[in-house]
mmCIF file of C-alpha atoms and ligand atoms in Angstrom:
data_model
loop_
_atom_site.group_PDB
_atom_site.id
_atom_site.type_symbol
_atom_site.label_atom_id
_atom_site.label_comp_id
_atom_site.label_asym_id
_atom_site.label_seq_id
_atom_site.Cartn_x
_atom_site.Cartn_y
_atom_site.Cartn_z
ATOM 1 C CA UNK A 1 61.416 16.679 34.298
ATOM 2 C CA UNK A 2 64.052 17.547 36.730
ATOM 3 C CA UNK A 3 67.653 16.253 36.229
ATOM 4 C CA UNK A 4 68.958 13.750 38.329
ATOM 5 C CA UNK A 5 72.941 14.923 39.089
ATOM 6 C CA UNK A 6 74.880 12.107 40.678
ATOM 7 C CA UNK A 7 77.391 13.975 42.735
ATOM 8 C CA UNK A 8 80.427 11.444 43.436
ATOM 9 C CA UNK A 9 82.013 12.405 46.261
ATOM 10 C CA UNK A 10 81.198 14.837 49.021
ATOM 11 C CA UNK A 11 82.330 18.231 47.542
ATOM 12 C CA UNK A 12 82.481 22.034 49.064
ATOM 13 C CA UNK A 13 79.018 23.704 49.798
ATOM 14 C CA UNK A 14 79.548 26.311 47.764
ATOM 15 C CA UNK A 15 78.789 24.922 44.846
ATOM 16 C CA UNK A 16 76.588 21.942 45.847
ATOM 17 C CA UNK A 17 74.091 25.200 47.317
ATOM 18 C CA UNK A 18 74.085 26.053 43.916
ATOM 19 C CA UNK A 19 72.856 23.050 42.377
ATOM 20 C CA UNK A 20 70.442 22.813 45.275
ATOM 21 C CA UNK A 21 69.035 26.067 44.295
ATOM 22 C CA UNK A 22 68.382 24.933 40.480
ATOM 23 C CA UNK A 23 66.042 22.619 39.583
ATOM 24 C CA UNK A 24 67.542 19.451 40.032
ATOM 25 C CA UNK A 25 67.449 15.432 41.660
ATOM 26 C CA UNK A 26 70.781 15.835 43.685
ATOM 27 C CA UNK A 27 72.431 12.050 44.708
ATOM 28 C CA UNK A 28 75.323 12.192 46.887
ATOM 29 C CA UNK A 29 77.726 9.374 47.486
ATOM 30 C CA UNK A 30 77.901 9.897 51.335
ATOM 31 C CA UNK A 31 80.525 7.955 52.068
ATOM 32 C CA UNK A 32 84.305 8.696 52.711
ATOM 33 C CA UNK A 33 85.927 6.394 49.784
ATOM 34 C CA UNK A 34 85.288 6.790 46.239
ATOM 35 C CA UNK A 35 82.785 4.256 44.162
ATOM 36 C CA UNK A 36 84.441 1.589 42.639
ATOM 37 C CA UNK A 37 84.249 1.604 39.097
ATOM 38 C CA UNK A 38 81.182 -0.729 39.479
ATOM 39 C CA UNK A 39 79.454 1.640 41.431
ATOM 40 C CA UNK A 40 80.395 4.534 39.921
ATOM 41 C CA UNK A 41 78.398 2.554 36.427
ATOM 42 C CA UNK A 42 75.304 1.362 38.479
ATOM 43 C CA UNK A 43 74.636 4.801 40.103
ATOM 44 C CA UNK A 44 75.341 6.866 37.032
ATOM 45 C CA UNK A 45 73.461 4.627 34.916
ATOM 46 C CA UNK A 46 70.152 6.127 36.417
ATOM 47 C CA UNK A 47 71.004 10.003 36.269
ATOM 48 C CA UNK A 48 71.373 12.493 33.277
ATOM 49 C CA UNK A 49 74.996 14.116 34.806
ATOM 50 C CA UNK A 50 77.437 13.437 36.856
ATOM 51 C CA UNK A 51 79.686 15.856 38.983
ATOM 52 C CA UNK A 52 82.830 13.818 39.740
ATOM 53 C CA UNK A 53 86.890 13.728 40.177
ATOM 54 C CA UNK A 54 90.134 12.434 39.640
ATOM 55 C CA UNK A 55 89.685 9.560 41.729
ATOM 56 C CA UNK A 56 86.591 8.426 39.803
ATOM 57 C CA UNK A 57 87.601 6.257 36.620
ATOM 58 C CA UNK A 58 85.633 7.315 33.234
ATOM 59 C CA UNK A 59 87.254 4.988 31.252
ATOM 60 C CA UNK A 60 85.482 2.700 27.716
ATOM 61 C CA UNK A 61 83.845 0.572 30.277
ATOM 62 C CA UNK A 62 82.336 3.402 31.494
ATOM 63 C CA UNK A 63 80.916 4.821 28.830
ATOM 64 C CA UNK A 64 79.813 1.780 27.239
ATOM 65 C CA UNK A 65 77.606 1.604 29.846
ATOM 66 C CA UNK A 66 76.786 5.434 30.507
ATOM 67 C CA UNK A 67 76.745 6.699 26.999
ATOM 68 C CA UNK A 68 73.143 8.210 28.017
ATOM 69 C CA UNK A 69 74.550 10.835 29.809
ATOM 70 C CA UNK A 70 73.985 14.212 29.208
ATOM 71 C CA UNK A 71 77.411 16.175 31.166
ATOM 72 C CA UNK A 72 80.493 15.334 32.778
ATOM 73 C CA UNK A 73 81.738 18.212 35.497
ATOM 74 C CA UNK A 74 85.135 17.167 36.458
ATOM 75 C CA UNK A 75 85.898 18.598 40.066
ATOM 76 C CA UNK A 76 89.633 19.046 39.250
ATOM 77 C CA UNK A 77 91.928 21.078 36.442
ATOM 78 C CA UNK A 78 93.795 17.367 35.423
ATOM 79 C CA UNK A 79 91.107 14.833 33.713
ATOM 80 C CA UNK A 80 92.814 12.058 32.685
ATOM 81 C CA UNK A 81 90.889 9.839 34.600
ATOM 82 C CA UNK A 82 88.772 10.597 31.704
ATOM 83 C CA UNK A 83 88.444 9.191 28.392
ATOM 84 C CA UNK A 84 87.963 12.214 26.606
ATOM 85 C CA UNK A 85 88.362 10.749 23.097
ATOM 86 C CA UNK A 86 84.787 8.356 23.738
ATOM 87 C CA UNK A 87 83.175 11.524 25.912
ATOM 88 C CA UNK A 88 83.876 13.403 22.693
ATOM 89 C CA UNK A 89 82.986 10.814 20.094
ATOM 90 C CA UNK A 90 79.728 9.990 22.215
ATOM 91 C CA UNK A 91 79.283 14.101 22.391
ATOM 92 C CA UNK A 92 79.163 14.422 25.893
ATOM 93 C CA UNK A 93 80.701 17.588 27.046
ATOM 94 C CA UNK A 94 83.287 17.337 30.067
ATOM 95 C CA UNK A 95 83.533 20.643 32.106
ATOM 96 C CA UNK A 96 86.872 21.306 34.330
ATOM 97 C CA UNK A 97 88.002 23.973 36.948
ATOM 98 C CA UNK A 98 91.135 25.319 35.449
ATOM 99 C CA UNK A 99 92.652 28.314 37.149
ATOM 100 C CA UNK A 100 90.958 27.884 40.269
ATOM 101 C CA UNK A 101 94.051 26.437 42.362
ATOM 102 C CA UNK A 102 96.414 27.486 40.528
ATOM 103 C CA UNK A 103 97.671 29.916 43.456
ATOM 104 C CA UNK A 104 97.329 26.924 45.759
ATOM 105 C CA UNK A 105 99.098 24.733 43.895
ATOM 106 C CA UNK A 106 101.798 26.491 42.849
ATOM 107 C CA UNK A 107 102.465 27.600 47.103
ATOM 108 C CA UNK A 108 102.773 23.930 47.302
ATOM 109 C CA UNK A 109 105.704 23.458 44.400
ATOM 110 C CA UNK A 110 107.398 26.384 46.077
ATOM 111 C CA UNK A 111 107.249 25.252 49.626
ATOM 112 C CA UNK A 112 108.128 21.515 48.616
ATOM 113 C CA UNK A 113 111.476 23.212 46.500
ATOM 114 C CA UNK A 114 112.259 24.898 50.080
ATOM 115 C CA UNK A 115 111.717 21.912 52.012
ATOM 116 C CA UNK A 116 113.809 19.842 49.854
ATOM 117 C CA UNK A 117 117.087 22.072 49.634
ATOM 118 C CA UNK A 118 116.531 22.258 53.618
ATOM 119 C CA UNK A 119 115.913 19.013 53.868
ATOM 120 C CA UNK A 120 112.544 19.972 56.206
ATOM 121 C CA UNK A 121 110.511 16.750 56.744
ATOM 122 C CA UNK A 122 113.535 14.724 57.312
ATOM 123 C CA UNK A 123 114.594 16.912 60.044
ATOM 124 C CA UNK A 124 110.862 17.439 61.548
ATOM 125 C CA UNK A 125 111.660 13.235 61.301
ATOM 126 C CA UNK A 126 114.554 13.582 63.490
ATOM 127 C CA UNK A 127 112.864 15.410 66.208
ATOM 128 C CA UNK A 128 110.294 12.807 66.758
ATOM 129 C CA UNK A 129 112.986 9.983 66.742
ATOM 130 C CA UNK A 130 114.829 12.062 69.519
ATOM 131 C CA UNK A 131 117.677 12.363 67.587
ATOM 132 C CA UNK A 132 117.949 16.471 68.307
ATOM 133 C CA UNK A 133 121.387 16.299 69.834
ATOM 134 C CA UNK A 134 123.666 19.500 70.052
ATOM 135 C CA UNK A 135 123.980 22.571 68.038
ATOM 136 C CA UNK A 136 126.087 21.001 64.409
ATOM 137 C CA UNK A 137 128.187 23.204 62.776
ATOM 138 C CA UNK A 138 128.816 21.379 60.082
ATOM 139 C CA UNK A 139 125.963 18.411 60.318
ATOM 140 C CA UNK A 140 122.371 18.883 58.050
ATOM 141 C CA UNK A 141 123.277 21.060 55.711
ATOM 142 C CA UNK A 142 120.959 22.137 53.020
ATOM 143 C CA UNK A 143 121.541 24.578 49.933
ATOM 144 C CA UNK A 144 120.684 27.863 49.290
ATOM 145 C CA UNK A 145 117.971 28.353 46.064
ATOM 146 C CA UNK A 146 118.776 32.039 45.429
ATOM 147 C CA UNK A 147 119.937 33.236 41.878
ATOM 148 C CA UNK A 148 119.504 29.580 40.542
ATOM 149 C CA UNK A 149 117.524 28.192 37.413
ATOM 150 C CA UNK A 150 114.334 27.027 37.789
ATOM 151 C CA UNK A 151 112.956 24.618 34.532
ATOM 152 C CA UNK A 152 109.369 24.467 34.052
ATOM 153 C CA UNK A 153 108.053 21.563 32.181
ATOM 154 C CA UNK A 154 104.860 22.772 31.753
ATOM 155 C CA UNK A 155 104.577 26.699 31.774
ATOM 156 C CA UNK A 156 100.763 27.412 31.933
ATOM 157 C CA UNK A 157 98.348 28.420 34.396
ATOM 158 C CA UNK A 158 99.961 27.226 37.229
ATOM 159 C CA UNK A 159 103.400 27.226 36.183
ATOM 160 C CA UNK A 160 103.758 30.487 35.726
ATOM 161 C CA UNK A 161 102.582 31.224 39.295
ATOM 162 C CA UNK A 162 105.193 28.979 40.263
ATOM 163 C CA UNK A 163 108.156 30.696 38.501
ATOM 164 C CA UNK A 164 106.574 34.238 39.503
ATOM 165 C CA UNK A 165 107.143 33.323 42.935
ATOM 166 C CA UNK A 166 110.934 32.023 42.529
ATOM 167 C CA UNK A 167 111.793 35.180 40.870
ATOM 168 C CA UNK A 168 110.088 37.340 43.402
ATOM 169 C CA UNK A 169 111.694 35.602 45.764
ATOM 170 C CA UNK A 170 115.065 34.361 44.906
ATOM 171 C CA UNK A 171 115.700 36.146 41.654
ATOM 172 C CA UNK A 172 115.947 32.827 39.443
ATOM 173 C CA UNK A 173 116.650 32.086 36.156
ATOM 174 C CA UNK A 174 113.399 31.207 34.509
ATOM 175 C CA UNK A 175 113.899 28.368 31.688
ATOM 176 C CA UNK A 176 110.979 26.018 30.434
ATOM 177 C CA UNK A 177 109.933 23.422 27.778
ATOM 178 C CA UNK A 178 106.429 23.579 26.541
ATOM 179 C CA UNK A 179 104.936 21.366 23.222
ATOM 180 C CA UNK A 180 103.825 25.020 22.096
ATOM 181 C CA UNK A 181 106.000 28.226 23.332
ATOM 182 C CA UNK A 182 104.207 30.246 25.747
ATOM 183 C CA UNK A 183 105.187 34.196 24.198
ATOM 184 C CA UNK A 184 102.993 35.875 26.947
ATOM 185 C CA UNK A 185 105.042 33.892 29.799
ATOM 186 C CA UNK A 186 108.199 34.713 28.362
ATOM 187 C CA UNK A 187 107.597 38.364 28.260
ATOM 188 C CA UNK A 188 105.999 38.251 31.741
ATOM 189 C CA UNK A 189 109.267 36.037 33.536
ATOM 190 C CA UNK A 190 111.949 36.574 31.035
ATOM 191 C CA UNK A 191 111.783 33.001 30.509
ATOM 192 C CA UNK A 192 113.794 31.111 27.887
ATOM 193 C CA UNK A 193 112.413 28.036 25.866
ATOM 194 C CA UNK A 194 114.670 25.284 25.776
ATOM 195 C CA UNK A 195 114.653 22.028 24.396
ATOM 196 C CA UNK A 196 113.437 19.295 26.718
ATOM 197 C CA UNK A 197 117.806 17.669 27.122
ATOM 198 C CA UNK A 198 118.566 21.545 27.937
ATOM 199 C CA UNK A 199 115.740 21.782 30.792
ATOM 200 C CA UNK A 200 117.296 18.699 32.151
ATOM 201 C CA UNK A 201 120.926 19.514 31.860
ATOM 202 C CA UNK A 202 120.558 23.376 32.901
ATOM 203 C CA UNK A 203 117.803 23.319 36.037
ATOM 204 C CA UNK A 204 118.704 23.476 39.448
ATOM 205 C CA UNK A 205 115.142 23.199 40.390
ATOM 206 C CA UNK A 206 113.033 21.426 37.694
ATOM 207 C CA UNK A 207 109.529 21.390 38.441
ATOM 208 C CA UNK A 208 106.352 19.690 36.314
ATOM 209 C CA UNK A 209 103.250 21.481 36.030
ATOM 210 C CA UNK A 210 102.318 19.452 32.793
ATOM 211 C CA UNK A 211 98.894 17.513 32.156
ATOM 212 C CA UNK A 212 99.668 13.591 32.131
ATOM 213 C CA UNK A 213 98.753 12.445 28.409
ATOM 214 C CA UNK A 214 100.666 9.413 26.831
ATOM 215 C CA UNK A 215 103.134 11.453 25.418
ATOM 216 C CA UNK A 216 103.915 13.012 29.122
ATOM 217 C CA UNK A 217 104.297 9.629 30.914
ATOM 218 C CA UNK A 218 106.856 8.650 32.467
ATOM 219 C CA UNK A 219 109.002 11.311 30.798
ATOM 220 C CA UNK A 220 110.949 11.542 33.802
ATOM 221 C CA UNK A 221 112.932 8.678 33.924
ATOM 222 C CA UNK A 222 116.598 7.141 34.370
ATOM 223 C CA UNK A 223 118.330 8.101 31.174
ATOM 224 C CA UNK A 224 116.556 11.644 31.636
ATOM 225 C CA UNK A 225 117.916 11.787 35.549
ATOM 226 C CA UNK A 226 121.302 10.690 34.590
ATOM 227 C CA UNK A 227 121.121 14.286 32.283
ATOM 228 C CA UNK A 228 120.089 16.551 35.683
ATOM 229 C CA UNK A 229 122.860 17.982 37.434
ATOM 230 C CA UNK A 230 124.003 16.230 40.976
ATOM 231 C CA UNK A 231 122.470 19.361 42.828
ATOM 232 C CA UNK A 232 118.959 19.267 40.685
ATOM 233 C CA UNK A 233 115.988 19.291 42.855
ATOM 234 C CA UNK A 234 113.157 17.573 40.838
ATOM 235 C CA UNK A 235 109.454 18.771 41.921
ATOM 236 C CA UNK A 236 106.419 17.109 40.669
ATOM 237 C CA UNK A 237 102.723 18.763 41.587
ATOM 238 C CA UNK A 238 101.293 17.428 38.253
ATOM 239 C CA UNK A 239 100.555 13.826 38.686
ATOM 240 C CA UNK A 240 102.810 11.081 39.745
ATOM 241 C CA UNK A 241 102.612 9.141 36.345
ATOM 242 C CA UNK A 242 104.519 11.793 34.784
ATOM 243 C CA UNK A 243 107.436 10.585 36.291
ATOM 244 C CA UNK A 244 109.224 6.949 36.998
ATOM 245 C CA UNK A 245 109.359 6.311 40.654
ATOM 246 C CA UNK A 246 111.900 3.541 40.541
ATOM 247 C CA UNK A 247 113.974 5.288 38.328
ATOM 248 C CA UNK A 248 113.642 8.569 40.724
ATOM 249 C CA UNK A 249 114.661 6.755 43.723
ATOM 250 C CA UNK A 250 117.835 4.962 42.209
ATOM 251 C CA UNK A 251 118.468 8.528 40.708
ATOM 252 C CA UNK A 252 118.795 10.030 44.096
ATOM 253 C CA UNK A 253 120.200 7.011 45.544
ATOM 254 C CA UNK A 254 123.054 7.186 43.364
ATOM 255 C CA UNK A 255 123.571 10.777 43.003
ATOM 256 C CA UNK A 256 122.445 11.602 39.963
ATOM 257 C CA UNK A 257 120.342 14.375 41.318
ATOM 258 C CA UNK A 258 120.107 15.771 44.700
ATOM 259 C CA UNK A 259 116.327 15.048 45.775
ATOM 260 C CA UNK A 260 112.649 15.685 45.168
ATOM 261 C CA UNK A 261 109.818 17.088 46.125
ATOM 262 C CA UNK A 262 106.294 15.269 45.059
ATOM 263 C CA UNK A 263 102.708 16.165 45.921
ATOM 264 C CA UNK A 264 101.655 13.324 43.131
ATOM 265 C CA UNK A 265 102.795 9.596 43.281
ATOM 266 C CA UNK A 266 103.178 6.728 40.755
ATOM 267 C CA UNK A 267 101.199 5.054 42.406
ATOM 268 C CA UNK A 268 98.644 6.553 44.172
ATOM 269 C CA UNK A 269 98.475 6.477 47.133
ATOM 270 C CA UNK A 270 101.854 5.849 48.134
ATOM 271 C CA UNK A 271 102.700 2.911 50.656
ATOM 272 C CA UNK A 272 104.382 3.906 53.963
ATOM 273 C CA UNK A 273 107.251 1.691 53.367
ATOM 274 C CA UNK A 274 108.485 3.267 49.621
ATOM 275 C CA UNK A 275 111.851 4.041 49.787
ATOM 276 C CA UNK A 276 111.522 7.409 49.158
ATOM 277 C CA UNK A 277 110.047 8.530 52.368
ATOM 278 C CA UNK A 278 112.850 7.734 54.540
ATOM 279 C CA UNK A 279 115.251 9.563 52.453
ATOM 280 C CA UNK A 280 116.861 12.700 53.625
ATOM 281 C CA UNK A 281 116.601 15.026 50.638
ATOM 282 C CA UNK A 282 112.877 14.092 49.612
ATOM 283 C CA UNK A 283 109.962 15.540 50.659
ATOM 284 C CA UNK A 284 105.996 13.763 50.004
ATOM 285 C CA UNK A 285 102.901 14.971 50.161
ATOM 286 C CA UNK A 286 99.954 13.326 49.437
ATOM 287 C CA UNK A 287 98.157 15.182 46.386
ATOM 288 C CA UNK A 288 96.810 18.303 48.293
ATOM 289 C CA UNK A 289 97.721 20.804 45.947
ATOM 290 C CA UNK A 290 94.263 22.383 45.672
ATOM 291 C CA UNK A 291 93.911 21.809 49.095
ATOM 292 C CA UNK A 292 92.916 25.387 50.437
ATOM 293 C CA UNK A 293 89.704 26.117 51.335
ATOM 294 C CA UNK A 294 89.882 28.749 48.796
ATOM 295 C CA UNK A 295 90.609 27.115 46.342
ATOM 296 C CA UNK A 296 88.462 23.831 46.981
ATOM 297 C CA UNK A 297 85.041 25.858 47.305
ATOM 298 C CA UNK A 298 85.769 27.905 43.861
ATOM 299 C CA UNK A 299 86.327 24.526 41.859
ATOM 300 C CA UNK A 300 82.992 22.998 43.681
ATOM 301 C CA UNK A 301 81.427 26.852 42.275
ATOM 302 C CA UNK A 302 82.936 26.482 39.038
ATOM 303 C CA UNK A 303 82.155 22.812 38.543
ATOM 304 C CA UNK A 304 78.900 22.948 39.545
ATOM 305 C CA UNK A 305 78.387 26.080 37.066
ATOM 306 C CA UNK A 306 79.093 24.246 34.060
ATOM 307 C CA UNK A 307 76.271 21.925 34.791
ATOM 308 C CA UNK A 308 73.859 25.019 35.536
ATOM 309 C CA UNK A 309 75.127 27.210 32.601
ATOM 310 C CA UNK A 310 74.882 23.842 30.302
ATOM 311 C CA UNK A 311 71.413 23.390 31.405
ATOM 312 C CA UNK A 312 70.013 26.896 31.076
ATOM 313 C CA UNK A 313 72.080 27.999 28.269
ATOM 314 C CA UNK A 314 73.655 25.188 26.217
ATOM 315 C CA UNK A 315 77.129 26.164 27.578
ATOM 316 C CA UNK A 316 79.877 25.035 29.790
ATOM 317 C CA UNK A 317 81.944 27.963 30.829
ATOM 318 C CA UNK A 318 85.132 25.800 31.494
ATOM 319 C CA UNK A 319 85.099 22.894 28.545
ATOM 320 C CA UNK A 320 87.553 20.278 27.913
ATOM 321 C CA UNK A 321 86.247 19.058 24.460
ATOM 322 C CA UNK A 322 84.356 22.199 23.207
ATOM 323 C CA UNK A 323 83.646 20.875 19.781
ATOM 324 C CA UNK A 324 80.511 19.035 21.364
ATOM 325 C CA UNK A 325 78.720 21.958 21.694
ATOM 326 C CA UNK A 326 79.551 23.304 17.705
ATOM 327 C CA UNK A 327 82.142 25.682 19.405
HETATM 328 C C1 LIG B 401 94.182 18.098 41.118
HETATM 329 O O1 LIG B 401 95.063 17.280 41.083
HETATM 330 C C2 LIG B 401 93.554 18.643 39.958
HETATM 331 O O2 LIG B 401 93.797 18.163 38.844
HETATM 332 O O3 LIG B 401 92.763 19.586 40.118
#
């Protein structure tokens, strides 16, 4: 019998071509917006696997409902849209794409860092308002990243890209707080592990490249700010739950650090009158990290693998929870 994949959201060719070229019932959710949780249950509840993303919610309802399924290939590196604990407990592997933005990802921490200490969109703001007046000597001034300390909350994958490029570039101090140290890193960056109140106190640049998980949220948050130097730029690429957005904005507000850079919101998507995006020293974007064309077709390849290699071979290359499969 061939297997019916529902496909959730209109992903890179690359890797739907490859499914097409297997033997399977391909549905695709044509339309622009994700399926409500409701739809999500009523389409899935009639296929065998289901290639989705962080916008689709696979929560107890879910599964309650779906426990018949066979795979879940998560189009993304995060899944904590997930509920991995009930995939796990139901034994239904869920594959991810680790690795494959990473590059991407981590260009997008490094060019929000520099667009924050230059104060970029605010300025690019400006223009449009017609407020370019005359040549300021001494009006919108930014500062100068170079021989600084960058904290990593989160050296992995893509944090290490990150601090490789702000030691290429600006010869930085690499410091960084991990649950578990990261040897390999350290040798590769010099970087030093510090306890989480150090990465706070000692980074000019702090930037998150953590997974969210309940012992991640909202660990950014007033009494933490209040510990960041005045200059501290804070960076988040990870996902916006990670970090308090109230407490953020009354942080910069009131000086306790100098501004931020976010690719991830808390909440998603972010409304176009928050606070935050009229302020000078913050920079938004919204969540396109892995948003090269690179890096978006080899996550649609690698997620649509797992469900090929799972069905041919009993394997999924990239696994979340590999103790389904006795591994
Ligand atoms: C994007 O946010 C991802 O998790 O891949």
């Amino acid at each position: 019998m061939k297997k019916k994949i529902l496909v959730s959201r209109q992903y890179p060719k690359a890797g739907i071509r490859l499914l097409e070229k297997e033997n399977f019932h391909l549905t695709m959710w044509e339309k622009q917006r994700p399926m409500t949780p409701v739809e999500l249950i009523e389409q899935a509840k009639t296929h065998h696997a289901l290639l989705c993303t962080l916008t689709d919610r696979i929560d107890k309802d879910f599964f309650n409902q779906c426990a018949h399924l066979e795979i879940i290939s998560q189009f993304a590196v995060g899944y904590d849209n997930i509920d991995i604990i009930q995939a796990t407990h139901l034994g239904i592997p869920v594959g991810f794409t680790p690795d494959a933005m990473s590059e991407a990802t981590a260009d997008i921490a490094f060019g929000l860092m520099i667009a924050v200490a230059r104060k970029m969109f605010f300025l690019h703001k400006t223009i449009i308002n017609g407020q370019w007046g005359y040549f300021n000597p001494t009006g919108n001034l930014g500062v100068e990243i170079k021989n600084k300390t960058l904290g990593i909350f989160g050296l992995g994958r893509i944090g290490v890209k990150m601090a490789q490029r702000c030691k290429n570039a600006y010869d930085m101090d690499i410091i960084y707080h991990n649950q578990t140290r990261n040897k390999a890193a350290e040798k590769l960056l010099d970087a030093t592990y510090v306890e989480f109140d150090d990465l706070l106190a000692q980074s000019d640049v702090l930037s998150v490249h953590c997974a969210l998980t309940p012992k991640t949220k909202e660990i950014f948050n007033g009494p933490g700010f209040i510990k960041m130097k005045p200059s501290a730029i804070f960076i988040n690429t990870a996902r916006g739950p990670i970090h308090q957005e109230k407490d953020l904005t009354q942080a910069i507000l009131s000086g306790d650090i100098w501004g931020a850079g976010l690719d991830v919101t808390n909440p998603e998507p972010m409304q176009p009158d928050n606070p935050l995006l009229s302020m000078e020293n913050v920079c938004i974007l919204p969540h396109v990290g892995s948003g090269t064309m690179e890096a978006r077709n080899q996550m649609s390849v690698l997620a649509a693998m797992n469900i090929i290699e799972f069905y041919k071979n009993g394997k999924v290359p990239h696994i979340v929870n590999p103790k389904v499969l006795g591994s």
